[in-house]
Coordinates of C-alpha atoms and ligand atoms in Angstrom, one line a residue:
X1 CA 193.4 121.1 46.2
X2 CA 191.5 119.1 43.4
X3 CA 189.2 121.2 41.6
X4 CA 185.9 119.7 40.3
X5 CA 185.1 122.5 37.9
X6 CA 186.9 125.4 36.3
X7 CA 185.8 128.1 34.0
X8 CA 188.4 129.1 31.5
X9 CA 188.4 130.5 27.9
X10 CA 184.5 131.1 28.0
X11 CA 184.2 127.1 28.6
X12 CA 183.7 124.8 31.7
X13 CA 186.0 121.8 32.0
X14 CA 184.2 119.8 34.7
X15 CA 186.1 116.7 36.2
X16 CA 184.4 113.4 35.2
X17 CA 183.9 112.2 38.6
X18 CA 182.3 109.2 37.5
X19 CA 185.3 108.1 36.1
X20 CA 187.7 108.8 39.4
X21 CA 190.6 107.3 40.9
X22 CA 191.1 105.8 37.7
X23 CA 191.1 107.9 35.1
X24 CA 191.1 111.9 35.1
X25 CA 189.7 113.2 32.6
X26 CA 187.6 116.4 31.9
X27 CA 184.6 117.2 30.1
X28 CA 184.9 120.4 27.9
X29 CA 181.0 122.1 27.8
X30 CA 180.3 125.0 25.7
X31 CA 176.5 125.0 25.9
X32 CA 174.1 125.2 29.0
X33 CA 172.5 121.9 28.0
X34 CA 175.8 119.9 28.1
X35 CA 176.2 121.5 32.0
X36 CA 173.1 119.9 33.1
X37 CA 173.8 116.9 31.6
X38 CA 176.9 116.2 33.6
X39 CA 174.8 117.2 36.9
X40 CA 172.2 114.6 35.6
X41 CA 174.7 111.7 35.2
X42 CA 177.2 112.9 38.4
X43 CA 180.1 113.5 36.2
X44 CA 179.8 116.3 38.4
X45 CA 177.8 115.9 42.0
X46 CA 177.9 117.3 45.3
X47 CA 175.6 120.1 46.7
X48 CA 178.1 122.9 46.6
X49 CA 179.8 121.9 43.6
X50 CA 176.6 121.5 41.5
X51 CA 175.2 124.6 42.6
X52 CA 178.3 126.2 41.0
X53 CA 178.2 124.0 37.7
X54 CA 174.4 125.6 37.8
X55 CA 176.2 129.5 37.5
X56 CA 178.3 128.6 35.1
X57 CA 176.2 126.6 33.0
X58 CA 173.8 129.8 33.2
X59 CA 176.5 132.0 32.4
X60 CA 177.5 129.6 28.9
X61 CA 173.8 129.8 28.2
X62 CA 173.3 133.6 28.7
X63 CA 176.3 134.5 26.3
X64 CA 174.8 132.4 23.3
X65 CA 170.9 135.0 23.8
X66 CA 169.9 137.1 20.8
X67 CA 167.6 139.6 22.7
X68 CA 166.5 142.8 22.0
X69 CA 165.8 144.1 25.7
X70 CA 166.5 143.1 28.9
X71 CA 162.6 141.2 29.3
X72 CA 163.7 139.0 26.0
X73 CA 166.2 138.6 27.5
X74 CA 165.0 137.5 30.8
X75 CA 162.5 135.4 29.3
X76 CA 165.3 132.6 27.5
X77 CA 167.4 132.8 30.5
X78 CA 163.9 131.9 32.6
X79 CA 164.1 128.5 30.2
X80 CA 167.5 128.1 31.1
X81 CA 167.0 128.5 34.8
X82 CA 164.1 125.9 34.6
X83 CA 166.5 122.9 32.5
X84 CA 169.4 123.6 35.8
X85 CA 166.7 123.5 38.3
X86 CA 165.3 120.0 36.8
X87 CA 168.5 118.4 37.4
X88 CA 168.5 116.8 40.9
X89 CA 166.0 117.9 43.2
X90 CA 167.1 116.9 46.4
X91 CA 170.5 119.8 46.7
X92 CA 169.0 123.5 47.5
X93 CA 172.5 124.6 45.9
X94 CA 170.9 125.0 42.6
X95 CA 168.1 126.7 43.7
X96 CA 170.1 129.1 45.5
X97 CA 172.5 129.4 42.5
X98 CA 169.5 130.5 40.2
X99 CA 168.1 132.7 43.2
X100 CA 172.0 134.7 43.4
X101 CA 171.4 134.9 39.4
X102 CA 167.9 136.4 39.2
X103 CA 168.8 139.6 42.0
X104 CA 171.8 140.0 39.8
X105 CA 169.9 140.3 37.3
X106 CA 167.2 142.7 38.9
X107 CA 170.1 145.1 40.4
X108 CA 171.5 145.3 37.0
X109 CA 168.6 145.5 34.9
X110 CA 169.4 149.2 33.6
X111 CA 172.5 148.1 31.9
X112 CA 173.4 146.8 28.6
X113 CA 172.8 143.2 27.8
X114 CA 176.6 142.7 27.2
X115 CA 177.5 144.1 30.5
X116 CA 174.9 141.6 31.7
X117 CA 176.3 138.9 30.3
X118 CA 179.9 139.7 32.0
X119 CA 178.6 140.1 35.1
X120 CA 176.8 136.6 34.7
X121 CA 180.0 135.2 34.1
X122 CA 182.0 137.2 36.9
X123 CA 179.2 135.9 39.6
X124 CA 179.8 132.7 38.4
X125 CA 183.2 132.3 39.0
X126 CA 182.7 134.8 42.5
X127 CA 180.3 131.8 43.7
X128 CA 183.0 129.4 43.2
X129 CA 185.7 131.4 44.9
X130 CA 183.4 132.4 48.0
X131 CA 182.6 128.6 48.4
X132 CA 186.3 128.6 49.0
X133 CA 186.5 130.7 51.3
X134 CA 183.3 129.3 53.2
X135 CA 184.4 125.9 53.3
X136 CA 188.1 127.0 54.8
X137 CA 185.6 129.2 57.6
X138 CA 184.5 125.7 58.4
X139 CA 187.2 124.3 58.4
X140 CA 188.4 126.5 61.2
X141 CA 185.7 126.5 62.9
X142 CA 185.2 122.7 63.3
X143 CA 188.6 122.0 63.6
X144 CA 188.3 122.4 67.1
X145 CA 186.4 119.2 67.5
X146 CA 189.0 116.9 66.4
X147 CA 191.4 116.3 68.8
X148 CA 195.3 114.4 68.5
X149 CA 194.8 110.7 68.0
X150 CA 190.8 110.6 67.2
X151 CA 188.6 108.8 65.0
X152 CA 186.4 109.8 62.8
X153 CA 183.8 108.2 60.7
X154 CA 182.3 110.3 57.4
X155 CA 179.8 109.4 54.7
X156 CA 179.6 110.0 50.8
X157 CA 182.3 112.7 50.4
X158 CA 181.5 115.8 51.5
X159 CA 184.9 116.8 50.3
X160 CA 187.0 119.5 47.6
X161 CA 185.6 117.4 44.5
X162 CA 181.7 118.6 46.2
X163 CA 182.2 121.8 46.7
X164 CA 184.4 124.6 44.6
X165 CA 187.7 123.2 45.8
X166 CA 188.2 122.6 49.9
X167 CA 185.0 120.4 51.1
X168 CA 182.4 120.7 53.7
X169 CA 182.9 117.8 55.6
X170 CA 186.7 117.3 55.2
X171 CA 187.6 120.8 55.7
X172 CA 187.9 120.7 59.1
X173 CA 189.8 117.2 58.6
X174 CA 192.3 119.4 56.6
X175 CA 192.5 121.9 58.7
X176 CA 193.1 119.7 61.4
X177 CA 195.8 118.0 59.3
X178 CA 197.4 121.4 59.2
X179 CA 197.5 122.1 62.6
X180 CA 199.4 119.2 63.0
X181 CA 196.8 116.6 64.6
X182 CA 197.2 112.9 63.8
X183 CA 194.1 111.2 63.0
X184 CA 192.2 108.4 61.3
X185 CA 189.1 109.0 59.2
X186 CA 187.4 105.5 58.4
X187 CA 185.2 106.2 54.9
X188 CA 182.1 104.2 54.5
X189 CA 182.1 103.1 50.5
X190 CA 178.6 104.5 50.0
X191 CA 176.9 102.5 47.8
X192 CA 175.5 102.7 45.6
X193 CA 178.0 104.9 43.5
X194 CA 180.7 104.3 45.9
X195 CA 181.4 108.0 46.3
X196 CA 183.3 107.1 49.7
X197 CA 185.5 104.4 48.2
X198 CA 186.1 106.5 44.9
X199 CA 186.0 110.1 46.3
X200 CA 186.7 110.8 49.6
X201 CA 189.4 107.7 50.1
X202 CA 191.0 109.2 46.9
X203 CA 191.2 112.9 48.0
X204 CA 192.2 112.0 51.9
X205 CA 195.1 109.8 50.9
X206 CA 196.1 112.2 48.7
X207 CA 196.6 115.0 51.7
X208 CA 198.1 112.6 53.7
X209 CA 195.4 111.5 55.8
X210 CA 194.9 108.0 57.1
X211 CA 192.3 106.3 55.7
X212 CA 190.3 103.4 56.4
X213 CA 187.6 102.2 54.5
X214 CA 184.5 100.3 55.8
X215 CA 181.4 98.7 54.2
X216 CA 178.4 100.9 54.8
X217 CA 177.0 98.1 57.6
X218 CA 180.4 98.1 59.0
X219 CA 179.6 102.0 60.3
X220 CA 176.7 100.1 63.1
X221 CA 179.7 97.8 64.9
X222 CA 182.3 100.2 65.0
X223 CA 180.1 102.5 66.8
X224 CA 179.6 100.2 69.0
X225 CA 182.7 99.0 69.9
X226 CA 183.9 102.5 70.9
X227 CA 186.2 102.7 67.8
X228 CA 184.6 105.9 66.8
X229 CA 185.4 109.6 68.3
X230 CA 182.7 111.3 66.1
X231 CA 181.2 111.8 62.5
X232 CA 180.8 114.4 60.1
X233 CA 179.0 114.2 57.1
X234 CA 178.2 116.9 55.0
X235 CA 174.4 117.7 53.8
X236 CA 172.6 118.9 50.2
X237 CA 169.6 120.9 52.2
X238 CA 169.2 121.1 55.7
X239 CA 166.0 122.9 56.6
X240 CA 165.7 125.9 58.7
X241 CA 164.7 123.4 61.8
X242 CA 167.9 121.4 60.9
X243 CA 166.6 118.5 59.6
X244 CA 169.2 117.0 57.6
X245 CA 169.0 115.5 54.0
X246 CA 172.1 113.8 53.0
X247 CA 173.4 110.7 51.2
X248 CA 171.0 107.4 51.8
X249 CA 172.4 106.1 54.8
X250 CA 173.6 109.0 56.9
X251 CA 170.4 108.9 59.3
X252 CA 171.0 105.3 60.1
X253 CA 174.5 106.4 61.2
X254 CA 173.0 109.5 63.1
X255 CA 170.5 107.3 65.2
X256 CA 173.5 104.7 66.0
X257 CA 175.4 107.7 67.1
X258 CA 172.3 108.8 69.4
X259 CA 172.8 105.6 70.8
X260 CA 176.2 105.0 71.7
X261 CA 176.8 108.9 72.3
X262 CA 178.6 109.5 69.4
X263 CA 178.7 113.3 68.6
X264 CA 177.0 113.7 65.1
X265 CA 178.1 117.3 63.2
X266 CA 177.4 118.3 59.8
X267 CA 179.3 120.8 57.9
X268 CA 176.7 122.8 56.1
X269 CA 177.5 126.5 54.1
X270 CA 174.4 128.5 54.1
X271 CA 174.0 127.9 50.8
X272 CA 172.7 124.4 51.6
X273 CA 170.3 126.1 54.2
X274 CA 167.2 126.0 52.8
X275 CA 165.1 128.8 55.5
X276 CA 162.2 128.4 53.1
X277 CA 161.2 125.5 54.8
X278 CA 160.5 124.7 58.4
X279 CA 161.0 121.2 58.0
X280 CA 162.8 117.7 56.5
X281 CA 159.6 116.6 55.1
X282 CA 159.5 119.2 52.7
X283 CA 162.7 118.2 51.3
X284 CA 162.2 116.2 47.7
X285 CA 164.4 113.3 48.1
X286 CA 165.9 112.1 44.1
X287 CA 165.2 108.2 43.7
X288 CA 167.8 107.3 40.9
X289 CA 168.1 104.8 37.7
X290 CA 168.0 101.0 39.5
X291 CA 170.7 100.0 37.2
X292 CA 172.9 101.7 39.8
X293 CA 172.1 99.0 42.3
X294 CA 172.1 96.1 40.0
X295 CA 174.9 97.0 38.1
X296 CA 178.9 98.2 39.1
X297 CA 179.9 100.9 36.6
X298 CA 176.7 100.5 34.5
X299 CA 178.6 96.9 33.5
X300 CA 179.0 94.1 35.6
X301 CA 175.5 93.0 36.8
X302 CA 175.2 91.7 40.1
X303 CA 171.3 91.2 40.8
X304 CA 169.3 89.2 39.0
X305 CA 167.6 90.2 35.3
X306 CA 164.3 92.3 36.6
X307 CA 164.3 92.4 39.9
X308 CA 162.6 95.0 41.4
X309 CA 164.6 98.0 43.4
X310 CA 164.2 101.0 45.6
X311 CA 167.4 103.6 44.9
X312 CA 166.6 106.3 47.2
X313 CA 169.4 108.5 46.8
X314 CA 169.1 110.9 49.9
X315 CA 167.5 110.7 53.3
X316 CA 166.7 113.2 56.2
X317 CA 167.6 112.7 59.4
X318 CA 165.5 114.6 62.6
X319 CA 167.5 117.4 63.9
X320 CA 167.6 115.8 67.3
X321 CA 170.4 113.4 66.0
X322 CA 172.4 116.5 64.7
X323 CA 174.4 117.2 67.8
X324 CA 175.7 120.7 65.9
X325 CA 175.8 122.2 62.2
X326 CA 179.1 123.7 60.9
X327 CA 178.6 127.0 59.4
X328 CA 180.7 129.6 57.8
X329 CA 179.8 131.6 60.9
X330 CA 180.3 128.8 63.7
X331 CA 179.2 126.2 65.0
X332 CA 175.1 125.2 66.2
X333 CA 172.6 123.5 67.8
X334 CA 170.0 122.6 65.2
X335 CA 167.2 124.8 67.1
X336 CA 169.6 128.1 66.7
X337 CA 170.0 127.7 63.3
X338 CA 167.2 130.4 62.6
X339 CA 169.4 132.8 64.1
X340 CA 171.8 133.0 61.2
X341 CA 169.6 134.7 59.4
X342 CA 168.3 137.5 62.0
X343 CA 170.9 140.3 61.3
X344 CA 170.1 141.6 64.4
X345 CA 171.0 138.6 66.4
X346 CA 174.5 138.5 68.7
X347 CA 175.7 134.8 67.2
X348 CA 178.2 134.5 69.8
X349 CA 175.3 133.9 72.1
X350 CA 174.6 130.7 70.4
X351 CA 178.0 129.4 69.1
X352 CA 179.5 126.4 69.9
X353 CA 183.0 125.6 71.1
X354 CA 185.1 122.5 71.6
X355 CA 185.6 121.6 75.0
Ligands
MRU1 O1 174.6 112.1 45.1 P1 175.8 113.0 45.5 O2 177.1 112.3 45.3 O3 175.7 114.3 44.8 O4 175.6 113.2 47.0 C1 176.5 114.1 47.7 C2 176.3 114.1 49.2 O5 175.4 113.5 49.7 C3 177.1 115.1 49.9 O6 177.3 114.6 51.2 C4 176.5 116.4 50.0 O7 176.2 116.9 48.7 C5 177.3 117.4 50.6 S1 178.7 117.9 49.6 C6 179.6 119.1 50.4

């Protein structure tokens, strides 16, 4: 499975996803600063997958900290945790990155700084391999829903290159693959950065799963013809109500799913729960550069010189389009997603099953 980032040698070699199918090359950082940069300019993207590039780039930072004691210390690694968090607003991964940091930091505050610094880098690379292991948990649990011969229609990519190696989205697409299922997955292009056509066309093909891919607008008409079994998109925060916020154009296809009763899942590790909220509204949504509407690749124009644009990148869609959230821990209805953090709580109760 295609990695998007990889710590080796004390360095991070991210894969320059702007620059895929075409080309693949990676981008060696050895500093902090050069992390967030590539989160900035989506050489690196995707909640789960930036939420990791936020440990490691922590970790690079922490290694190069002259302190004293452990507050010093704490103190630069506070400046650090503010240039990761002022990245992208709109994915709670990074947030929750920094948050796994700072009670690392708080269990471990009677040892040496050294040590620290080890164990910054260990939870680092830990975070990556758990979001393995969570995304292959939903994979098997959402499986279920895809059945011999269906259809299914998927936004952005939600797959191995947004995550630490396996996808949200598609990992139940791969799991299904494994089981031996046929099925067609039509990708809408996703403009304006074409993650779709670049990304998730890219990585499906290259498992061996047919592909088809559509305009965005296409998405409405196939719905409606009956030409789509169900979609699954993945999501950067859900809240704990399960609002959704996701790539620009996933709650237009949620509503036309209402509609033509479509089922409408989304894969979503608890790391992109955000509990903190109650609601969608209080999700910051990113509004990028407009040269990414008028231009192709940063190059070949295709608006006219100073026109005026709106490039919302993200958009929240009312939990009562979600039909049901893939978790590491199974599948639920929006309202129940509260439960998955009661410890207390029987899940089985709540969990959905394919029927
Ligand atoms: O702007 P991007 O490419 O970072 O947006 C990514 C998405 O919208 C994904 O669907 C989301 O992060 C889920 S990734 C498992």
């Amino acid at each position: 499975m295609v990695k998007a980032i990889e710590w080796f040698n004390s360095k991070v070699a991210i894969l320059d996803q702007t620059k895929l199918p075409f080309e693949i090359t990676f981008v060696e950082c050895t500093d902090y600063r050069e992390i967030a940069e590539c989160i900035r300019t989506m050489k690196i993207r995707g909640a789960p997958a930036i939420g990791i590039a936020t440990a490691m780039g922590i970790a690079l930072g922490a290694q190069n900290i002259r302190a004293e004691n452990f507050e010093r210390f704490v103190e630069s690694l506070e400046l650090i945790f503010i240039e990761m968090l002022s990245t992208r607003p709109t994915a709670v991964n990074i947030k929750w990155a920094v948050e796994r940091i700072r009670s690392l930091l708080i269990k471990n505050r009677h040892e040496s700084i050294d040590k620290i610094k080890e164990l910054i880098i260990e939870e680092a690379k830990k975070i990556q391999e758990e979001d393995i292991e969570v995304n292959k948990a939903i994979g098997r649990w959402g499986a279920g829903f895809i059945k011999d011969g269906c259809k299914i229609l998927t936004h952005c990519n939600a797959g191995s290159l947004a995550t630490g190696g396996y996808g949200t989205a598609t990992a139940p697409m791969f799991v299904a693959k494994e089981q031996g299922k046929s099925f067609d997955v039509f990708v809408d292009e996703t403009r304006p950065l074409l993650q779709g056509a670049r990304l998730t066309a890219w990585e499906l093909s290259q498992k061996g799963i047919p592909v088809i891919l559509i305009t965005d607008s296409t998405a409405g008409t196939l719905i409606k013809m009956g030409e789509i079994d169900l979609v699954i998109v993945g999501t950067d925060r859900t809240a704990s109500n399960g609002d959704v916020a996701n790539k620009i154009g996933t709650y237009t296809l949620a509503v036309l799913c209402k509609e033509h009763e479509v089922p409408f899942y989304v894969a979503a590790p608890l790391s992109s729960i955000d509990f903190s909220i109650s609601n969608g509204e209080e999700i910051p949504i990113e509004e990028r550069d407009p040269e990414e509407v008028t231009h192709i690749f940063g190059k070949y124009q295709i608006a006219p010189d100073g026109i005026k644009v709106k490039n919302i990148a993200f958009d929240v869609t009312p939990n009562k389009f979600v039909t049901a959230i893939i978790t590491e821990k199974g599948v639920f209805r929006p309202k129940h997603l509260k439960k998955l953090i009661d410890e207390k709580v029987n899940l089985e109760k709540y969990r959905l099953y394919p029927t």
